[in-house]
Amino acid sequence: MEIRIRGLSKHYHAEGKTIKALDEVDLTIPASEIFTLLGPSGCGKTTLLRCIVGLESPDAGEISIGDEVVWSKARGIALPPEKRGLGMVFQTYAIWPHMNVFDNVGYPLQVRGVDRALVRERVAATLRFVQLEGFENRPATKLSGGQQQRVALARALVAEPKVILFDEPLSNLDAKLREETRKELKAFLGKLKITAVYVTHDRVEALALSDAIAVMRAGRIIETGTPRKIYFDADTQFVADFIGRANLVKARVRSQESARTLVECGLGTIACERREFGAGAEVTLCLRPEFIHIVPGEASGDNVVNARIDSRVFVGEAYEVELRAGAEVLLARIDPDSELDIGDAIHFRLDPAHCLLVSS
Amino acid sequence: MEKSRAQLTWSLVAIVGFLTVCPVVMLALGSFSQGLTAFGDLTFDKYVQAYTDPALLDVIVNTVIFVLGSSVLATVLALFLAYLNTRTNIPFKGLFTVLSIVPMMIPHLLFSVSWALLLNPTNGMLNTLLKNALALDAAPFNIYSLEGMILVEALLDLPVAYLIIAPAMASFDVALEESSRVFGAATWRTLLRVTLPVLRPAILAAFILGVVRSLASFAVPSVLGMPGRVNVLATHLYEMISLGFATDYGKAAAVGMSVLVTSVTLIYVYRAFTAESEKYVTISSRGYRPSVIELGGARLPLFAAVAFLSLLMIVLPVAVLLYTSFVPYTMVPSARAFAAMSLKHWHDVLDDPLSLLALKNSLLLAIGGATLGVLLSVFVAYVTVKVRTRASGILESLTFLSFSFPGIVIGVGFMWFFVQTPLYATLWALLIGYIATYLPYGVRPMASAFVQVHSHLEESSLVCGASHLTTMRRIIVPLLVPGIVSAWILMASMFIRELTLSVVLSRPGTEVLAVQILKFSDDGLWGKLSALGIIMIVISTTLVIAATFVGMRFKAADN
């Protein structure tokens, strides 16, 4: 079900200062998609999620889920969380320690007065879905982190909510388990075709799980788009830098050509993916390390940059190298079995499609 | 929601503020007034009278020696026991838990009485035994002395000091010691240069709590000090308000002010040390395991010392009371004594209307007081843990204030208040006084229960579609039940044995168990005293066992 948010603001007052947790947020979350709110800590993403679910009251604006307005300052509507019919997975999972798995998962049905036999059946089906078949009578606190996470998911799903919300659900797991659980979650959500809102500060999680991502900063939504759009074709330097490792090079627009924008920078004249900037505009050229393909020796040609290896660090699957080209230092990766060493002259050719220009 | 929370917070500030500030204010007013029923003009007369009293100097000297002596002894013993338990391979470590909990079931008054029965100079049982065995002319020990009081008070404060020091020692990061060893310091040097300094906040906290408790202690000085005319401030105050023809509550208030100020100051110092002690606790996330020191040949002698201590603290006091309740008069255990045993004292006590009244009153106060006290504690803990505004900070400080109250002084303060009201000489006066003085004992377990209830657990229930009422019933209350039960039992077991406040507030008709026992002690009716005392111990032990049982049941539910 579609979620529409209009002009949503929320301010906190602390130590005499006003913090804008949400600043006039407008957002439409499309139905049946996995939508991620991504941003650094304190950007307002969790506040936005808690406003959608009803655990927090905004200061202004309107939220509607499907056809129903659940919150509106102007119209005086404030539907409490228990009336919104949503499901949520909390960061701490919030598994009730005094109940077993069955009661934890069955709770949303029990409080709705669903018939006992039906509760039993639905809980069993949901547990089967999250691959915890037969876990009904286990005490919830005796499960592993990954299992608790699946119980929390089952509880969020069991009452067939209109929307399911995730508040950094993987951040409590260790790195290896997080990766496995992320894949599981992706598989579960892929089968469900449900509207899901997912909050995280982990860019890999966001890229891997989402159909669409909204990047937030300081209570505002900076940019919205598909993972590929956000990664390759960000509009702002903040988003380009936040979503992945990037070399940021100051540049000045020289001219616009049919499909390219030519810029002058410390690397020379570079043809980039076309962006509408006027000639002479100060911009930032954003180069992802994985698209700098190093070849030994010097060369010349369009978009070819000559450089020297300044430093080299072995990180296992690759060498991370720093390349000096004129006054610029660029980060790149080379194969771990490469013969190249510090001081060697190299060159690389930049594909204009991977030369992203963003406003400074 | 916000508004109702603010209302709740401020009404709690008003209630707790009344309970804790009222006796202090009344004590201060009382100390500047002419007399208990007529306040009259403000005057310094009572201060002049109280502080020019020639007896006061002796009393202060005695108090300082008693308080410092017992606190140092308790802290050193606690340090010794905690080190043995957490850091060495001493056998039967379960004994340490028993040592730290069981003495709490034996009321201080009865513990003191049992030592009087064992070591009084005229017919103390141990004294007589030793005198006969070693053919001495006089009794070798006299418990009715400053040394005797220090020993008994130290044994009473030992469990509390142990419960502060042992956890600090258990959570000590061994890497600190190991690095000292690596840099060339031997075991002893490491102990002195690293271990003890790092534990200093915990040790000082234990010591200061010992000072506060012994300063407020009334059971030991009244049973062991007064017969030998060794007065400390607590008994000095008691004499002013209960003995002789002219009871002088004004003078008592004037002296009490100093005791109260000292006590409140110390308790805030204590709070600073415990906060620092928590800062010092440095367990790294990796599985830590303190290295165990091999005691070698010292293992058994050290264990014997601990076992001897357990004998002194647990077995002997209960045994001597039980024995005394059956023999007709004080006599050394012998075939003749066992032949003369009867249930006479038990019959006397159970036929004594005053003892029965005291028992009834104490039970009423324990059940009613604990119930009301826990009810208040639930709200206070909720506000201090979950609301966190400036008002809730005030509430926390107010609650903590009563932790420092010396019972007898606060009793005098309450006396000044109750005498103006119809509550004077009713059980309500005692009930209000009990709750005011023991509120922290209810708030603490409730606060830790609330800390466990993460707000996500509550919110998650709302998102699942449950109303606030259902969330309360199915999530919050079940999670709080263990805290409620342990707070209730802790308060009830405090109230069943309460002495220091009761000796001031209790009037004919509102006698309680401890006051009745003290009366028997003053009259030397040891047999009746022991019988009534055993009844008190049984009630209090039953409560503690019930608490353990309830705790285990809830743990079992988790498994």
mmCIF file of C-alpha atoms in Angstrom, chain B residues 23-288:
data_model
loop_
_atom_site.group_PDB
_atom_site.id
_atom_site.type_symbol
_atom_site.label_atom_id
_atom_site.label_comp_id
_atom_site.label_asym_id
_atom_site.label_seq_id
_atom_site.Cartn_x
_atom_site.Cartn_y
_atom_site.Cartn_z
ATOM 1 C CA PRO B 23 10.730 14.853 59.244
ATOM 2 C CA VAL B 24 13.874 16.855 58.447
ATOM 3 C CA VAL B 25 12.046 20.179 58.559
ATOM 4 C CA MET B 26 10.177 19.206 61.718
ATOM 5 C CA LEU B 27 13.444 18.138 63.321
ATOM 6 C CA ALA B 28 15.008 21.493 62.460
ATOM 7 C CA LEU B 29 11.972 23.428 63.695
ATOM 8 C CA GLY B 30 11.855 21.271 66.797
ATOM 9 C CA SER B 31 15.478 21.961 67.595
ATOM 10 C CA PHE B 32 14.782 25.717 67.670
ATOM 11 C CA SER B 33 11.560 25.496 69.692
ATOM 12 C CA GLN B 34 10.609 25.514 73.356
ATOM 13 C CA GLY B 35 9.028 22.087 73.670
ATOM 14 C CA LEU B 36 7.251 19.234 71.933
ATOM 15 C CA THR B 37 3.694 20.549 72.152
ATOM 16 C CA ALA B 38 4.416 24.277 72.360
ATOM 17 C CA PHE B 39 6.666 25.546 69.592
ATOM 18 C CA GLY B 40 6.758 29.080 70.975
ATOM 19 C CA ASP B 41 9.353 31.577 69.792
ATOM 20 C CA LEU B 42 12.421 30.364 67.982
ATOM 21 C CA THR B 43 15.225 29.878 70.433
ATOM 22 C CA PHE B 44 18.733 28.516 70.574
ATOM 23 C CA ASP B 45 18.205 27.291 74.158
ATOM 24 C CA LYS B 46 18.062 23.633 73.202
ATOM 25 C CA TYR B 47 21.306 23.862 71.239
ATOM 26 C CA VAL B 48 23.010 25.573 74.167
ATOM 27 C CA GLN B 49 21.690 22.935 76.586
ATOM 28 C CA ALA B 50 22.520 20.016 74.327
ATOM 29 C CA TYR B 51 26.004 21.068 73.348
ATOM 30 C CA THR B 52 27.152 22.289 76.751
ATOM 31 C CA ASP B 53 26.123 18.992 78.342
ATOM 32 C CA PRO B 54 29.368 17.689 79.942
ATOM 33 C CA ALA B 55 28.404 14.100 79.050
ATOM 34 C CA LEU B 56 28.370 14.935 75.334
ATOM 35 C CA LEU B 57 32.158 14.923 74.921
ATOM 36 C CA ASP B 58 32.408 11.341 76.165
ATOM 37 C CA VAL B 59 29.520 10.358 73.949
ATOM 38 C CA ILE B 60 31.188 11.862 70.877
ATOM 39 C CA VAL B 61 34.527 10.200 71.622
ATOM 40 C CA ASN B 62 32.761 6.856 72.082
ATOM 41 C CA THR B 63 30.779 7.370 68.884
ATOM 42 C CA VAL B 64 33.868 8.159 66.821
ATOM 43 C CA ILE B 65 35.756 5.113 68.140
ATOM 44 C CA PHE B 66 32.708 2.852 67.704
ATOM 45 C CA VAL B 67 31.859 4.065 64.202
ATOM 46 C CA LEU B 68 35.391 4.101 62.793
ATOM 47 C CA GLY B 69 36.408 0.875 64.529
ATOM 48 C CA SER B 70 33.433 -1.129 63.290
ATOM 49 C CA SER B 71 33.590 0.308 59.752
ATOM 50 C CA VAL B 72 37.310 -0.401 59.383
ATOM 51 C CA LEU B 73 36.898 -3.922 60.740
ATOM 52 C CA ALA B 74 33.879 -4.624 58.508
ATOM 53 C CA THR B 75 35.661 -3.295 55.404
ATOM 54 C CA VAL B 76 38.864 -5.239 56.057
ATOM 55 C CA LEU B 77 36.935 -8.458 56.673
ATOM 56 C CA ALA B 78 34.851 -7.868 53.546
ATOM 57 C CA LEU B 79 37.964 -7.234 51.479
ATOM 58 C CA PHE B 80 39.543 -10.412 52.803
ATOM 59 C CA LEU B 81 36.450 -12.510 52.062
ATOM 60 C CA ALA B 82 35.870 -10.952 48.644
ATOM 61 C CA TYR B 83 39.471 -11.552 47.627
ATOM 62 C CA LEU B 84 39.366 -15.168 48.806
ATOM 63 C CA ASN B 85 36.117 -15.809 46.975
ATOM 64 C CA THR B 86 36.774 -14.114 43.657
ATOM 65 C CA ARG B 87 40.495 -14.582 43.238
ATOM 66 C CA THR B 88 41.654 -17.748 44.964
ATOM 67 C CA ASN B 89 40.937 -21.458 44.824
ATOM 68 C CA ILE B 90 39.447 -21.639 48.321
ATOM 69 C CA PRO B 91 37.016 -24.565 48.640
ATOM 70 C CA PHE B 92 33.213 -24.351 49.218
ATOM 71 C CA LYS B 93 32.669 -21.003 47.537
ATOM 72 C CA GLY B 94 28.925 -21.367 48.093
ATOM 73 C CA LEU B 95 29.589 -20.554 51.744
ATOM 74 C CA PHE B 96 30.398 -16.960 50.774
ATOM 75 C CA THR B 97 26.960 -16.422 49.281
ATOM 76 C CA VAL B 98 25.427 -17.803 52.452
ATOM 77 C CA LEU B 99 27.629 -15.503 54.532
ATOM 78 C CA SER B 100 26.499 -12.482 52.553
ATOM 79 C CA ILE B 101 22.772 -13.237 52.663
ATOM 80 C CA VAL B 102 21.943 -15.184 55.796
ATOM 81 C CA PRO B 103 22.894 -12.486 58.337
ATOM 82 C CA MET B 104 20.222 -10.316 56.724
ATOM 83 C CA MET B 105 17.630 -12.761 58.030
ATOM 84 C CA ILE B 106 18.851 -12.335 61.627
ATOM 85 C CA PRO B 107 17.652 -8.993 62.971
ATOM 86 C CA HIS B 108 20.403 -6.825 64.463
ATOM 87 C CA LEU B 109 18.681 -6.675 67.813
ATOM 88 C CA LEU B 110 18.661 -10.455 68.179
ATOM 89 C CA PHE B 111 22.220 -10.742 66.936
ATOM 90 C CA SER B 112 23.317 -8.299 69.644
ATOM 91 C CA VAL B 113 21.291 -10.096 72.302
ATOM 92 C CA SER B 114 22.799 -13.443 71.375
ATOM 93 C CA TRP B 115 26.288 -12.007 71.852
ATOM 94 C CA ALA B 116 25.253 -10.614 75.214
ATOM 95 C CA LEU B 117 24.079 -14.089 76.146
ATOM 96 C CA LEU B 118 27.409 -15.567 75.045
ATOM 97 C CA LEU B 119 29.911 -13.036 76.355
ATOM 98 C CA ASN B 120 28.404 -10.945 79.149
ATOM 99 C CA PRO B 121 30.798 -10.733 82.102
ATOM 100 C CA THR B 122 28.489 -12.178 84.792
ATOM 101 C CA ASN B 123 27.016 -15.319 83.240
ATOM 102 C CA GLY B 124 27.787 -15.260 79.509
ATOM 103 C CA MET B 125 27.829 -18.873 78.360
ATOM 104 C CA LEU B 126 31.158 -18.741 76.524
ATOM 105 C CA ASN B 127 32.697 -16.777 79.380
ATOM 106 C CA THR B 128 31.547 -19.325 81.954
ATOM 107 C CA LEU B 129 32.777 -22.204 79.813
ATOM 108 C CA LEU B 130 36.203 -20.608 79.380
ATOM 109 C CA LYS B 131 36.414 -19.611 83.034
ATOM 110 C CA ASN B 132 35.737 -23.206 84.125
ATOM 111 C CA ALA B 133 37.958 -24.742 81.508
ATOM 112 C CA LEU B 134 40.950 -22.490 82.152
ATOM 113 C CA ALA B 135 40.313 -22.049 85.881
ATOM 114 C CA LEU B 136 40.234 -18.261 85.631
ATOM 115 C CA ASP B 137 39.166 -15.897 88.402
ATOM 116 C CA ALA B 138 37.109 -13.598 86.205
ATOM 117 C CA ALA B 139 35.344 -13.758 82.893
ATOM 118 C CA PRO B 140 37.893 -13.431 80.058
ATOM 119 C CA PHE B 141 35.679 -11.263 77.834
ATOM 120 C CA ASN B 142 33.325 -8.391 78.454
ATOM 121 C CA ILE B 143 30.919 -7.762 75.573
ATOM 122 C CA TYR B 144 29.487 -4.732 77.405
ATOM 123 C CA SER B 145 32.382 -2.585 76.200
ATOM 124 C CA LEU B 146 33.422 -0.469 73.269
ATOM 125 C CA GLU B 147 35.490 -3.356 71.855
ATOM 126 C CA GLY B 148 32.536 -5.714 72.136
ATOM 127 C CA MET B 149 30.246 -3.228 70.390
ATOM 128 C CA ILE B 150 32.783 -2.708 67.613
ATOM 129 C CA LEU B 151 33.112 -6.453 67.008
ATOM 130 C CA VAL B 152 29.368 -7.086 66.848
ATOM 131 C CA GLU B 153 28.605 -4.021 64.723
ATOM 132 C CA ALA B 154 31.410 -4.968 62.315
ATOM 133 C CA LEU B 155 29.982 -8.470 61.893
ATOM 134 C CA LEU B 156 26.573 -6.921 61.198
ATOM 135 C CA ASP B 157 27.905 -4.501 58.575
ATOM 136 C CA LEU B 158 30.157 -7.094 56.968
ATOM 137 C CA PRO B 159 27.576 -8.512 54.487
ATOM 138 C CA VAL B 160 26.758 -5.043 53.157
ATOM 139 C CA ALA B 161 30.432 -4.184 52.682
ATOM 140 C CA TYR B 162 30.989 -7.569 51.031
ATOM 141 C CA LEU B 163 28.138 -7.004 48.587
ATOM 142 C CA ILE B 164 29.777 -3.747 47.471
ATOM 143 C CA ILE B 165 33.371 -4.979 47.253
ATOM 144 C CA ALA B 166 32.886 -8.486 45.823
ATOM 145 C CA PRO B 167 31.211 -7.441 42.526
ATOM 146 C CA ALA B 168 33.863 -4.747 41.988
ATOM 147 C CA MET B 169 36.552 -7.341 42.529
ATOM 148 C CA ALA B 170 34.842 -9.865 40.264
ATOM 149 C CA SER B 171 34.591 -7.405 37.384
ATOM 150 C CA PHE B 172 38.200 -6.312 37.758
ATOM 151 C CA ASP B 173 40.087 -6.494 34.472
ATOM 152 C CA VAL B 174 42.886 -8.931 35.117
ATOM 153 C CA ALA B 175 44.977 -7.427 32.327
ATOM 154 C CA LEU B 176 45.728 -4.547 34.692
ATOM 155 C CA GLU B 177 47.332 -6.977 37.119
ATOM 156 C CA GLU B 178 48.943 -9.081 34.440
ATOM 157 C CA SER B 179 50.673 -6.065 32.950
ATOM 158 C CA SER B 180 52.022 -5.147 36.385
ATOM 159 C CA ARG B 181 53.432 -8.665 36.662
ATOM 160 C CA VAL B 182 54.950 -8.419 33.190
ATOM 161 C CA PHE B 183 56.670 -5.176 34.163
ATOM 162 C CA GLY B 184 58.328 -6.965 37.040
ATOM 163 C CA ALA B 185 56.162 -6.463 40.145
ATOM 164 C CA ALA B 186 55.598 -9.496 42.378
ATOM 165 C CA THR B 187 52.194 -10.619 43.664
ATOM 166 C CA TRP B 188 52.236 -8.515 46.829
ATOM 167 C CA ARG B 189 53.536 -5.440 45.099
ATOM 168 C CA THR B 190 50.883 -5.812 42.386
ATOM 169 C CA LEU B 191 48.217 -6.144 45.055
ATOM 170 C CA LEU B 192 49.343 -2.963 46.783
ATOM 171 C CA ARG B 193 50.184 -0.887 43.729
ATOM 172 C CA VAL B 194 47.490 -1.956 41.262
ATOM 173 C CA THR B 195 44.670 -4.070 42.663
ATOM 174 C CA LEU B 196 43.821 -2.109 45.793
ATOM 175 C CA PRO B 197 44.181 1.358 44.214
ATOM 176 C CA VAL B 198 41.886 0.380 41.344
ATOM 177 C CA LEU B 199 39.367 -0.951 43.858
ATOM 178 C CA ARG B 200 39.703 2.135 46.058
ATOM 179 C CA PRO B 201 36.330 3.691 45.140
ATOM 180 C CA ALA B 202 34.508 0.449 45.990
ATOM 181 C CA ILE B 203 36.464 0.050 49.221
ATOM 182 C CA LEU B 204 35.783 3.631 50.268
ATOM 183 C CA ALA B 205 32.120 3.263 49.343
ATOM 184 C CA ALA B 206 31.868 0.179 51.557
ATOM 185 C CA PHE B 207 33.662 1.970 54.386
ATOM 186 C CA ILE B 208 31.444 5.059 54.207
ATOM 187 C CA LEU B 209 28.277 2.994 54.092
ATOM 188 C CA GLY B 210 29.615 1.217 57.167
ATOM 189 C CA VAL B 211 30.086 4.587 58.892
ATOM 190 C CA VAL B 212 26.541 5.684 58.045
ATOM 191 C CA ARG B 213 25.058 2.405 59.220
ATOM 192 C CA SER B 214 27.001 2.242 62.473
ATOM 193 C CA LEU B 215 26.243 5.898 63.188
ATOM 194 C CA ALA B 216 22.543 5.069 62.854
ATOM 195 C CA SER B 217 22.880 1.739 64.660
ATOM 196 C CA PHE B 218 20.730 1.521 67.745
ATOM 197 C CA ALA B 219 20.457 -2.227 68.390
ATOM 198 C CA VAL B 220 24.119 -2.770 69.248
ATOM 199 C CA PRO B 221 24.634 0.306 71.462
ATOM 200 C CA SER B 222 21.382 -0.223 73.331
ATOM 201 C CA VAL B 223 21.903 -3.929 74.049
ATOM 202 C CA LEU B 224 25.681 -3.962 74.500
ATOM 203 C CA GLY B 225 26.552 -0.345 75.332
ATOM 204 C CA MET B 226 23.929 0.774 77.809
ATOM 205 C CA PRO B 227 24.506 -1.974 80.415
ATOM 206 C CA GLY B 228 28.180 -0.903 80.624
ATOM 207 C CA ARG B 229 27.278 2.821 80.494
ATOM 208 C CA VAL B 230 29.063 3.168 77.153
ATOM 209 C CA ASN B 231 26.874 5.692 75.389
ATOM 210 C CA VAL B 232 27.064 6.684 71.738
ATOM 211 C CA LEU B 233 24.990 9.360 70.018
ATOM 212 C CA ALA B 234 22.111 6.991 69.207
ATOM 213 C CA THR B 235 21.685 5.854 72.799
ATOM 214 C CA HIS B 236 22.371 9.374 74.109
ATOM 215 C CA LEU B 237 19.409 10.542 72.020
ATOM 216 C CA TYR B 238 17.307 7.620 73.207
ATOM 217 C CA GLU B 239 18.000 8.451 76.833
ATOM 218 C CA MET B 240 16.902 12.024 76.266
ATOM 219 C CA ILE B 241 13.532 11.031 74.880
ATOM 220 C CA SER B 242 12.611 7.903 76.778
ATOM 221 C CA LEU B 243 14.323 7.692 80.140
ATOM 222 C CA GLY B 244 13.921 9.798 83.220
ATOM 223 C CA PHE B 245 11.070 12.084 84.095
ATOM 224 C CA ALA B 246 11.776 14.979 81.780
ATOM 225 C CA THR B 247 11.926 13.708 78.240
ATOM 226 C CA ASP B 248 13.347 16.477 76.087
ATOM 227 C CA TYR B 249 12.575 16.187 72.404
ATOM 228 C CA GLY B 250 14.000 19.651 71.757
ATOM 229 C CA LYS B 251 17.428 18.738 73.048
ATOM 230 C CA ALA B 252 17.252 15.452 71.145
ATOM 231 C CA ALA B 253 16.391 17.341 67.981
ATOM 232 C CA ALA B 254 19.343 19.685 68.508
ATOM 233 C CA VAL B 255 21.771 16.753 68.811
ATOM 234 C CA GLY B 256 19.970 14.870 66.059
ATOM 235 C CA MET B 257 20.563 17.712 63.603
ATOM 236 C CA SER B 258 24.327 17.091 63.744
ATOM 237 C CA VAL B 259 23.875 13.358 63.264
ATOM 238 C CA LEU B 260 21.533 13.916 60.328
ATOM 239 C CA VAL B 261 23.813 16.445 58.616
ATOM 240 C CA THR B 262 26.798 14.113 59.013
ATOM 241 C CA SER B 263 24.816 11.196 57.687
ATOM 242 C CA VAL B 264 23.394 13.038 54.661
ATOM 243 C CA THR B 265 26.827 14.418 53.770
ATOM 244 C CA LEU B 266 28.417 10.986 53.999
ATOM 245 C CA ILE B 267 25.750 9.355 51.877
ATOM 246 C CA TYR B 268 26.368 11.830 49.072
ATOM 247 C CA VAL B 269 30.094 11.126 49.333
ATOM 248 C CA TYR B 270 29.162 7.450 49.148
ATOM 249 C CA ARG B 271 27.133 8.093 46.002
ATOM 250 C CA ALA B 272 30.101 9.861 44.402
ATOM 251 C CA PHE B 273 32.343 6.887 45.202
ATOM 252 C CA THR B 274 29.942 4.295 43.813
ATOM 253 C CA ALA B 275 29.590 6.330 40.617
ATOM 254 C CA GLU B 276 33.375 6.429 40.349
ATOM 255 C CA SER B 277 33.609 2.748 41.161
ATOM 256 C CA GLU B 278 31.323 1.971 38.213
ATOM 257 C CA LYS B 279 33.563 4.101 36.022
ATOM 258 C CA TYR B 280 36.557 2.034 37.119
ATOM 259 C CA VAL B 281 34.922 -1.259 36.252
ATOM 260 C CA THR B 282 36.699 -2.326 33.131
ATOM 261 C CA ILE B 283 35.654 -5.658 31.721
ATOM 262 C CA SER B 284 36.597 -5.921 28.113
ATOM 263 C CA SER B 285 34.169 -7.667 25.786
ATOM 264 C CA ARG B 286 36.428 -10.686 25.357
ATOM 265 C CA GLY B 287 35.645 -13.501 27.752
ATOM 266 C CA TYR B 288 37.443 -12.394 30.857
#
